PDB file of C-alpha atoms in Angstrom:
ATOM      1  CA  MET A  23      48.196  -5.351  14.616  1.00 62.00           C
ATOM      2  CA  LEU A  24      44.761  -5.583  13.776  1.00 67.00           C
ATOM      3  CA  THR A  25      41.870  -4.539  16.148  1.00 66.00           C
ATOM      4  CA  GLN A  26      38.253  -6.829  16.503  1.00 62.00           C
ATOM      5  CA  LYS A  27      35.402  -4.639  16.584  1.00 62.00           C
ATOM      6  CA  THR A  28      33.192  -6.309  19.022  1.00 63.00           C
ATOM      7  CA  GLY A  29      29.409  -4.128  18.238  1.00 72.00           C
ATOM      8  CA  LEU A  30      27.559  -3.239  15.739  1.00 76.00           C
ATOM      9  CA  ASP A  31      28.531   0.033  13.117  1.00 79.00           C
ATOM     10  CA  PHE A  32      26.448   0.787  10.328  1.00 81.00           C
ATOM     11  CA  LYS A  33      27.090   4.861  10.397  1.00 87.00           C
ATOM     12  CA  GLY A  34      26.279   5.827   6.211  1.00 87.00           C
ATOM     13  CA  GLN A  35      23.502   2.665   5.595  1.00 91.00           C
ATOM     14  CA  ASN A  36      20.317   2.634   5.157  1.00 94.00           C
ATOM     15  CA  ILE A  37      17.745   0.445   6.406  1.00 95.00           C
ATOM     16  CA  PHE A  38      14.130   0.894   4.536  1.00 96.00           C
ATOM     17  CA  VAL A  39      11.245   0.173   6.710  1.00 96.00           C
ATOM     18  CA  GLY A  40       8.014  -1.172   5.248  1.00 96.00           C
ATOM     19  CA  ILE A  41       5.328  -0.961   7.682  1.00 96.00           C
ATOM     20  CA  ASP A  42       1.481  -2.545   7.282  1.00 95.00           C
ATOM     21  CA  VAL A  43      -0.512  -0.613   9.819  1.00 94.00           C
ATOM     22  CA  HIS A  44      -3.476  -2.763  11.501  1.00 93.00           C
ATOM     23  CA  LEU A  45      -5.625  -1.059  14.603  1.00 91.00           C
ATOM     24  CA  LYS A  46      -3.392  -4.123  17.692  1.00 94.00           C
ATOM     25  CA  SER A  47      -0.196  -5.145  15.625  1.00 95.00           C
ATOM     26  CA  TRP A  48       2.354  -3.837  12.921  1.00 96.00           C
ATOM     27  CA  THR A  49       3.847  -6.013  10.003  1.00 96.00           C
ATOM     28  CA  VAL A  50       7.593  -4.719   9.282  1.00 96.00           C
ATOM     29  CA  THR A  51       9.527  -5.677   6.822  1.00 96.00           C
ATOM     30  CA  ILE A  52      13.448  -4.516   7.166  1.00 96.00           C
ATOM     31  CA  LEU A  53      15.691  -4.314   4.233  1.00 95.00           C
ATOM     32  CA  THR A  54      19.162  -2.928   4.218  1.00 93.00           C
ATOM     33  CA  ASP A  55      21.056  -1.347   0.889  1.00 91.00           C
ATOM     34  CA  SER A  56      21.571  -4.470  -0.250  1.00 89.00           C
ATOM     35  CA  LEU A  57      19.398  -7.873   1.653  1.00 90.00           C
ATOM     36  CA  MET A  58      16.290  -8.134   3.820  1.00 90.00           C
ATOM     37  CA  HIS A  59      16.976  -9.037   6.605  1.00 91.00           C
ATOM     38  CA  LYS A  60      13.697 -10.179   7.582  1.00 93.00           C
ATOM     39  CA  THR A  61       9.112  -9.898   7.980  1.00 95.00           C
ATOM     40  CA  PHE A  62       7.637  -9.805  11.241  1.00 95.00           C
ATOM     41  CA  THR A  63       4.940  -8.931  13.688  1.00 95.00           C
ATOM     42  CA  GLN A  64       5.600  -6.786  16.665  1.00 96.00           C
ATOM     43  CA  PRO A  65       2.619  -4.599  18.119  1.00 96.00           C
ATOM     44  CA  ALA A  66       0.721  -0.883  17.061  1.00 94.00           C
ATOM     45  CA  CYS A  67       3.935   0.891  19.136  1.00 94.00           C
ATOM     46  CA  ALA A  68       6.518   3.479  17.561  1.00 94.00           C
ATOM     47  CA  GLU A  69       8.817   2.233  19.765  1.00 95.00           C
ATOM     48  CA  THR A  70       9.590  -1.010  20.035  1.00 95.00           C
ATOM     49  CA  LEU A  71      10.374  -0.970  15.801  1.00 96.00           C
ATOM     50  CA  CYS A  72      12.232   2.274  16.433  1.00 95.00           C
ATOM     51  CA  ASN A  73      14.260  -0.388  19.762  1.00 95.00           C
ATOM     52  CA  TYR A  74      14.994  -2.867  17.575  1.00 95.00           C
ATOM     53  CA  LEU A  75      15.786  -0.863  14.658  1.00 94.00           C
ATOM     54  CA  HIS A  76      18.882   1.092  17.027  1.00 93.00           C
ATOM     55  CA  ARG A  77      19.894  -2.402  18.443  1.00 92.00           C
ATOM     56  CA  ASN A  78      19.314  -4.227  15.274  1.00 92.00           C
ATOM     57  CA  PHE A  79      21.372  -1.685  12.734  1.00 92.00           C
ATOM     58  CA  PRO A  80      23.076   1.036  15.530  1.00 91.00           C
ATOM     59  CA  GLN A  81      23.640   4.428  13.804  1.00 90.00           C
ATOM     60  CA  ALA A  82      22.047   3.024  10.861  1.00 93.00           C
ATOM     61  CA  ASP A  83      19.940   6.120   8.606  1.00 95.00           C
ATOM     62  CA  TYR A  84      15.940   4.754   9.062  1.00 96.00           C
ATOM     63  CA  HIS A  85      13.789   5.172   6.141  1.00 96.00           C
ATOM     64  CA  SER A  86       9.998   3.467   6.900  1.00 96.00           C
ATOM     65  CA  VAL A  87       6.238   4.020   5.503  1.00 96.00           C
ATOM     66  CA  TYR A  88       2.717   3.231   5.725  1.00 96.00           C
ATOM     67  CA  GLU A  89       0.587   3.405   3.945  1.00 94.00           C
ATOM     68  CA  ALA A  90      -2.858   6.232   4.908  1.00 94.00           C
ATOM     69  CA  GLY A  91      -5.915   5.078   6.164  1.00 90.00           C
ATOM     70  CA  TYR A  92      -8.360   4.926   8.942  1.00 87.00           C
ATOM     71  CA  SER A  93      -5.116   5.103  12.243  1.00 85.00           C
ATOM     72  CA  GLY A  94      -4.853   8.840  10.615  1.00 87.00           C
ATOM     73  CA  PHE A  95      -0.637  10.697  11.217  1.00 93.00           C
ATOM     74  CA  TRP A  96       0.091   9.355  14.346  1.00 92.00           C
ATOM     75  CA  THR A  97       2.691   7.059  13.376  1.00 93.00           C
ATOM     76  CA  HIS A  98       4.157   8.897  11.627  1.00 95.00           C
ATOM     77  CA  TYR A  99       4.446  12.205  14.420  1.00 95.00           C
ATOM     78  CA  GLN A 100       5.775   9.178  16.534  1.00 94.00           C
ATOM     79  CA  LEU A 101       8.103   7.452  14.387  1.00 95.00           C
ATOM     80  CA  LYS A 102       9.768  11.505  13.032  1.00 95.00           C
ATOM     81  CA  SER A 103      10.522  12.565  16.592  1.00 94.00           C
ATOM     82  CA  MET A 104      11.911   9.148  17.452  1.00 94.00           C
ATOM     83  CA  GLY A 105      14.826   9.966  14.197  1.00 93.00           C
ATOM     84  CA  ILE A 106      13.281   8.287  11.759  1.00 95.00           C
ATOM     85  CA  ASN A 107      12.313   9.419   8.541  1.00 96.00           C
ATOM     86  CA  ASN A 108       9.131   8.398   7.124  1.00 96.00           C
ATOM     87  CA  MET A 109       6.815   8.465   4.483  1.00 96.00           C
ATOM     88  CA  VAL A 110       3.227   8.106   4.478  1.00 96.00           C
ATOM     89  CA  THR A 111       1.926   7.128   1.064  1.00 95.00           C
ATOM     90  CA  ASN A 112      -1.099   6.627  -0.991  1.00 93.00           C
ATOM     91  CA  PRO A 113      -2.338   3.147  -1.260  1.00 91.00           C
ATOM     92  CA  ALA A 114      -2.468   3.796  -4.757  1.00 89.00           C
ATOM     93  CA  ASP A 115       0.862   5.690  -5.060  1.00 88.00           C
ATOM     94  CA  VAL A 116       2.605   1.688  -4.647  1.00 88.00           C
ATOM     95  CA  PRO A 117       3.425  -0.139  -8.155  1.00 85.00           C
ATOM     96  CA  THR A 118       1.993  -3.140  -7.342  1.00 81.00           C
ATOM     97  CA  SER A 119       1.899  -6.869  -9.322  1.00 80.00           C
ATOM     98  CA  GLN A 120      -0.864  -8.766 -10.471  1.00 79.00           C
ATOM     99  CA  LYS A 121       1.219 -12.087  -7.881  1.00 77.00           C
ATOM    100  CA  GLU A 122       0.869  -9.066  -5.356  1.00 72.00           C
ATOM    101  CA  GLN A 123      -3.363  -8.409  -6.109  1.00 75.00           C
ATOM    102  CA  LEU A 124      -3.960 -11.489  -5.955  1.00 76.00           C
ATOM    103  CA  GLN A 125      -1.902 -13.117  -2.954  1.00 78.00           C
ATOM    104  CA  LYS A 126      -2.982 -10.233  -0.654  1.00 81.00           C
ATOM    105  CA  ASP A 127      -1.284 -10.510   2.716  1.00 87.00           C
ATOM    106  CA  ASP A 128      -0.010  -8.440   5.490  1.00 90.00           C
ATOM    107  CA  PRO A 129       3.288  -9.577   4.733  1.00 91.00           C
ATOM    108  CA  THR A 130       3.320  -9.329   1.501  1.00 90.00           C
ATOM    109  CA  ASP A 131       1.576  -5.829   2.081  1.00 91.00           C
ATOM    110  CA  SER A 132       4.890  -4.979   3.702  1.00 93.00           C
ATOM    111  CA  ARG A 133       8.073  -6.080   1.577  1.00 93.00           C
ATOM    112  CA  LYS A 134       5.712  -4.114  -1.206  1.00 93.00           C
ATOM    113  CA  LEU A 135       6.538  -1.367   0.166  1.00 95.00           C
ATOM    114  CA  ALA A 136       9.868  -1.358   1.922  1.00 95.00           C
ATOM    115  CA  HIS A 137      10.790  -2.652  -2.237  1.00 94.00           C
ATOM    116  CA  SER A 138       8.834   0.566  -2.667  1.00 94.00           C
ATOM    117  CA  LEU A 139      10.866   2.648  -0.676  1.00 96.00           C
ATOM    118  CA  ARG A 140      14.002   1.289  -1.388  1.00 95.00           C
ATOM    119  CA  ALA A 141      13.132   1.647  -4.812  1.00 94.00           C
ATOM    120  CA  GLY A 142      12.744   4.684  -4.791  1.00 93.00           C
ATOM    121  CA  GLU A 143       9.414   4.445  -6.067  1.00 93.00           C
ATOM    122  CA  LEU A 144       7.116   6.001  -3.419  1.00 93.00           C
ATOM    123  CA  THR A 145       5.354   9.974  -3.881  1.00 93.00           C
ATOM    124  CA  ALA A 146       5.259  11.149   0.182  1.00 93.00           C
ATOM    125  CA  ILE A 147       1.376  12.349   0.487  1.00 94.00           C
ATOM    126  CA  TYR A 148       0.726  15.540   2.373  1.00 94.00           C
ATOM    127  CA  VAL A 149       1.429  15.369   6.271  1.00 94.00           C
ATOM    128  CA  PRO A 150       0.332  17.902   7.914  1.00 93.00           C
ATOM    129  CA  ALA A 151       1.450  19.843  11.159  1.00 92.00           C
ATOM    130  CA  GLN A 152      -0.368  17.912  14.108  1.00 91.00           C
ATOM    131  CA  SER A 153      -1.062  21.040  15.529  1.00 93.00           C
ATOM    132  CA  THR A 154      -3.145  22.062  12.323  1.00 93.00           C
ATOM    133  CA  LEU A 155      -4.840  18.008  12.437  1.00 90.00           C
ATOM    134  CA  GLU A 156      -6.208  18.845  16.299  1.00 92.00           C
ATOM    135  CA  ASP A 157      -7.772  22.269  14.842  1.00 95.00           C
ATOM    136  CA  ARG A 158      -9.298  20.401  12.143  1.00 93.00           C
ATOM    137  CA  SER A 159     -10.798  17.729  14.178  1.00 92.00           C
ATOM    138  CA  LEU A 160     -11.636  21.009  17.174  1.00 95.00           C
ATOM    139  CA  VAL A 161     -14.253  21.786  14.499  1.00 96.00           C
ATOM    140  CA  ARG A 162     -15.525  18.295  12.750  1.00 95.00           C
ATOM    141  CA  ILE A 163     -16.858  17.088  16.392  1.00 97.00           C
ATOM    142  CA  ARG A 164     -18.365  20.986  16.902  1.00 96.00           C
ATOM    143  CA  ALA A 165     -19.737  20.244  13.591  1.00 96.00           C
ATOM    144  CA  THR A 166     -21.177  16.436  14.292  1.00 96.00           C
ATOM    145  CA  MET A 167     -22.094  18.034  18.062  1.00 97.00           C
ATOM    146  CA  VAL A 168     -24.432  21.542  16.052  1.00 95.00           C
ATOM    147  CA  LYS A 169     -25.983  18.665  14.036  1.00 96.00           C
ATOM    148  CA  ASP A 170     -26.679  16.093  17.365  1.00 96.00           C
ATOM    149  CA  MET A 171     -28.167  19.018  18.752  1.00 94.00           C
ATOM    150  CA  VAL A 172     -30.649  19.746  16.307  1.00 92.00           C
ATOM    151  CA  ARG A 173     -31.168  15.560  15.511  1.00 95.00           C
ATOM    152  CA  PHE A 174     -32.208  15.932  19.082  1.00 93.00           C
ATOM    153  CA  LYS A 175     -33.945  18.736  19.407  1.00 89.00           C
ATOM    154  CA  GLN A 176     -36.364  17.774  16.367  1.00 91.00           C
ATOM    155  CA  ARG A 177     -37.031  14.721  18.709  1.00 93.00           C
ATOM    156  CA  ILE A 178     -38.554  16.265  20.479  1.00 89.00           C
ATOM    157  CA  LYS A 179     -40.523  18.301  19.280  1.00 88.00           C
ATOM    158  CA  SER A 180     -42.193  15.205  17.050  1.00 91.00           C
ATOM    159  CA  PHE A 181     -42.490  13.415  20.457  1.00 89.00           C
ATOM    160  CA  LEU A 182     -44.549  16.720  22.183  1.00 87.00           C
ATOM    161  CA  TYR A 183     -45.729  16.613  18.451  1.00 88.00           C
ATOM    162  CA  PHE A 184     -47.498  12.589  19.035  1.00 91.00           C
ATOM    163  CA  TYR A 185     -48.642  12.692  22.985  1.00 88.00           C
ATOM    164  CA  GLY A 186     -50.640  15.861  20.832  1.00 88.00           C
ATOM    165  CA  ILE A 187     -49.100  18.185  23.197  1.00 86.00           C
ATOM    166  CA  PRO A 188     -49.236  22.702  22.452  1.00 86.00           C
ATOM    167  CA  PHE A 189     -46.800  25.208  22.322  1.00 84.00           C
ATOM    168  CA  PRO A 190     -47.438  28.017  25.117  1.00 84.00           C
ATOM    169  CA  PRO A 191     -48.719  30.723  23.555  1.00 84.00           C
ATOM    170  CA  GLN A 192     -45.482  32.396  24.554  1.00 84.00           C
ATOM    171  CA  PHE A 193     -42.670  29.598  22.583  1.00 81.00           C
ATOM    172  CA  GLU A 194     -45.709  29.711  19.565  1.00 78.00           C
ATOM    173  CA  LYS A 195     -43.198  31.164  16.844  1.00 78.00           C
ATOM    174  CA  SER A 196     -39.891  29.133  16.809  1.00 73.00           C
ATOM    175  CA  GLY A 197     -37.209  31.971  17.528  1.00 76.00           C
ATOM    176  CA  SER A 198     -38.371  31.092  21.270  1.00 75.00           C
ATOM    177  CA  HIS A 199     -37.182  27.506  21.802  1.00 82.00           C
ATOM    178  CA  TRP A 200     -35.009  25.982  23.015  1.00 86.00           C
ATOM    179  CA  SER A 201     -34.233  29.666  25.262  1.00 86.00           C
ATOM    180  CA  LYS A 202     -34.596  29.377  29.803  1.00 88.00           C
ATOM    181  CA  ARG A 203     -38.443  29.551  30.008  1.00 87.00           C
ATOM    182  CA  PHE A 204     -39.276  27.351  27.228  1.00 87.00           C
ATOM    183  CA  MET A 205     -36.341  25.175  28.941  1.00 88.00           C
ATOM    184  CA  LYS A 206     -38.769  25.421  32.779  1.00 88.00           C
ATOM    185  CA  TRP A 207     -40.903  25.109  30.229  1.00 87.00           C
ATOM    186  CA  LEU A 208     -40.704  21.802  28.940  1.00 86.00           C
ATOM    187  CA  GLY A 209     -39.915  19.454  31.839  1.00 86.00           C
ATOM    188  CA  GLU A 210     -42.580  20.524  33.425  1.00 83.00           C
ATOM    189  CA  GLU A 211     -44.976  19.553  31.285  1.00 76.00           C
ATOM    190  CA  VAL A 212     -43.184  16.142  30.299  1.00 71.00           C
ATOM    191  CA  SER A 213     -42.484  15.437  33.362  1.00 66.00           C
ATOM    192  CA  LEU A 214     -46.132  15.818  34.443  1.00 52.00           C
TER     193      LEU A 214
END
């Protein structure tokens, strides 16, 4: 006797997801090996996409792609942690027809990404480990803060020169500037 299946089972099938990433929303296109499922817009949340895929395509092999850009790699890290085989690609490397160049919108971009992923036409860019990105960010922020401090110090000196406030003799050498004694003198001088 034959029994009727009541649940969905996509075990062994591939699901391809093209994501056009924006700050507040993602435009997503989902394809199977042979069919286009749908294109839709969702909040910019990896968990929402993951839940949709697990609900509609349980036990499938999920593959997704988005273009590298301003948003960094947090989307990639989240999708990978949720079991989705994600790829980040260079936007210039995505095959584009002339029609797609003329009709540029989010649904077209996400469909193009999904079709290219399914066809195996995309090359992933290198995505560094999250700890490497954190270290790089720390170094960049420090460099920015050092530049800002130099600018602030230059502005303060320009302010003093503009109002004709000379440095006392003990602070004539530039190496003595910004010491505790210099900062104390500066606080007393400017507050007058």
